[in-house]
Amino acid sequence: MAPRTDFPPIRACLFDMDGLLLDTEDLYTLCINLILEKYGKTSLPWSIKARLQGRPGPEANALFHEWAKLPVSDSDYLAELTALQKKHFPSARPLPGVEKLLSDLGRTRWWDIKDQSGVRNGGKGGSVGHKAQRVHIALATSSTSANFSVKTSNWTELFSVFESHRRVLGDDKRIQPGRGKPLPDIYLLALKTINDSLGEGEEPITPEECLVFEDSVPGVEAGRRAGMRVVWCPHPMLKKEYEGREPEILAGRMGEAGQIDVHQLGEIGDGWADYFPDLTDFPYGKYGMVIPSAEAELDESMQENTEAGIATKAA
């Protein structure tokens, strides 16, 4: 089909975390392989890892145990895995382009600031053809609160761009059990956290005004099922594993959730999703986003207290 080209400008960016913002996927594999080696099993292949990515812990663990058949109970496996993750996750680092991308998007709040005459900065002009407006952001990760704290412990300033009430984590009670990625609930909830906290007079953001950033195949399907545009930025080995099936992935048609609500899925080549090898030099204009110059950060009105939004270690 002919790709759609008449999209409205993006007003909200919703982010996965593992393998998208932080390089935790290889650390996950390391921890799992250490356990597999201990019990004389072969290393985790990408054909299996690809099915685990993006899913909530219980679902991912069930798929893993079905394949691995370890001679230990689920609880013992989780205890070993948790200990290894606490050791290795703090070494996670942002992936290429992430720090600049989040900084750029965070700076778009400058467009909403008014001068002494009550005129918004965004109303004074922007790039030709695009409206200068704030791009709201939210986090939507299957990582639990405890794992989130461990992974981000050395990157609290980076993650402070996500306001605390706009973070949806894997153990969020508002998401019903069994309704994690590849189902759309987590991204619809992330959008709700934004809409519930918009400024006075700001129109609610619609799903088609959202851009989901994902690395996993189930995550792409979740974004597509939510009726949102998607950026797919996978691990190179995941891309290799699914070589030739990229159009199906971008349409959300890999069958990750089975034959459930198939009307939510996209169509091959519909233009709603794009592949990027990394997030370096992200093309904001393609999505109708306008980024203020770096000098905007020097504006006194931009000096906001972010203490409430900074990630802290779990007690």
mmCIF file of N, CA and C in Angstrom, residues 217 232 234-249 254:
data_model
loop_
_atom_site.group_PDB
_atom_site.id
_atom_site.type_symbol
_atom_site.label_atom_id
_atom_site.label_comp_id
_atom_site.label_asym_id
_atom_site.label_seq_id
_atom_site.Cartn_x
_atom_site.Cartn_y
_atom_site.Cartn_z
ATOM 1 N N VAL A 217 10.846 -6.309 19.080
ATOM 2 C CA VAL A 217 9.739 -6.624 18.180
ATOM 3 C C VAL A 217 8.395 -6.570 18.915
ATOM 4 N N TRP A 232 11.824 2.114 15.192
ATOM 5 C CA TRP A 232 12.421 0.835 15.590
ATOM 6 C C TRP A 232 13.928 0.953 15.467
ATOM 7 N N PRO A 234 16.763 -1.396 16.669
ATOM 8 C CA PRO A 234 17.114 -2.671 17.299
ATOM 9 C C PRO A 234 18.613 -2.885 17.487
ATOM 10 N N HIS A 235 18.936 -3.829 18.358
ATOM 11 C CA HIS A 235 20.296 -4.335 18.476
ATOM 12 C C HIS A 235 20.700 -4.906 17.114
ATOM 13 N N PRO A 236 21.957 -4.711 16.678
ATOM 14 C CA PRO A 236 22.376 -5.234 15.363
ATOM 15 C C PRO A 236 22.117 -6.729 15.186
ATOM 16 N N MET A 237 22.256 -7.492 16.271
ATOM 17 C CA MET A 237 22.025 -8.934 16.152
ATOM 18 C C MET A 237 20.536 -9.265 16.018
ATOM 19 N N LEU A 238 19.688 -8.446 16.610
ATOM 20 C CA LEU A 238 18.251 -8.645 16.430
ATOM 21 C C LEU A 238 17.865 -8.332 14.991
ATOM 22 N N LYS A 239 18.433 -7.251 14.455
ATOM 23 C CA LYS A 239 18.177 -6.892 13.058
ATOM 24 C C LYS A 239 18.602 -8.031 12.137
ATOM 25 N N LYS A 240 19.752 -8.625 12.432
ATOM 26 C CA LYS A 240 20.254 -9.738 11.618
ATOM 27 C C LYS A 240 19.342 -10.955 11.742
ATOM 28 N N GLU A 241 18.851 -11.211 12.950
ATOM 29 C CA GLU A 241 17.976 -12.365 13.186
ATOM 30 C C GLU A 241 16.713 -12.283 12.335
ATOM 31 N N TYR A 242 16.207 -11.089 12.136
ATOM 32 C CA TYR A 242 14.953 -10.909 11.407
ATOM 33 C C TYR A 242 15.159 -10.304 10.015
ATOM 34 N N GLU A 243 16.360 -10.454 9.477
ATOM 35 C CA GLU A 243 16.657 -9.889 8.165
ATOM 36 C C GLU A 243 15.654 -10.368 7.124
ATOM 37 N N GLY A 244 15.107 -9.417 6.383
ATOM 38 C CA GLY A 244 14.112 -9.731 5.369
ATOM 39 C C GLY A 244 12.684 -9.616 5.853
ATOM 40 N N ARG A 245 12.493 -9.509 7.168
ATOM 41 C CA ARG A 245 11.139 -9.424 7.723
ATOM 42 C C ARG A 245 10.854 -8.039 8.317
ATOM 43 N N GLU A 246 11.716 -7.080 8.004
ATOM 44 C CA GLU A 246 11.556 -5.726 8.547
ATOM 45 C C GLU A 246 10.182 -5.122 8.260
ATOM 46 N N PRO A 247 9.623 -5.268 7.043
ATOM 47 C CA PRO A 247 8.302 -4.687 6.793
ATOM 48 C C PRO A 247 7.215 -5.244 7.715
ATOM 49 N N GLU A 248 7.293 -6.533 8.031
ATOM 50 C CA GLU A 248 6.317 -7.139 8.941
ATOM 51 C C GLU A 248 6.477 -6.580 10.353
ATOM 52 N N ILE A 249 7.734 -6.424 10.775
ATOM 53 C CA ILE A 249 7.999 -5.884 12.109
ATOM 54 C C ILE A 249 7.448 -4.476 12.224
ATOM 55 N N MET A 254 4.143 -9.474 13.380
ATOM 56 C CA MET A 254 4.970 -10.649 13.634
ATOM 57 C C MET A 254 4.244 -11.665 14.511
#
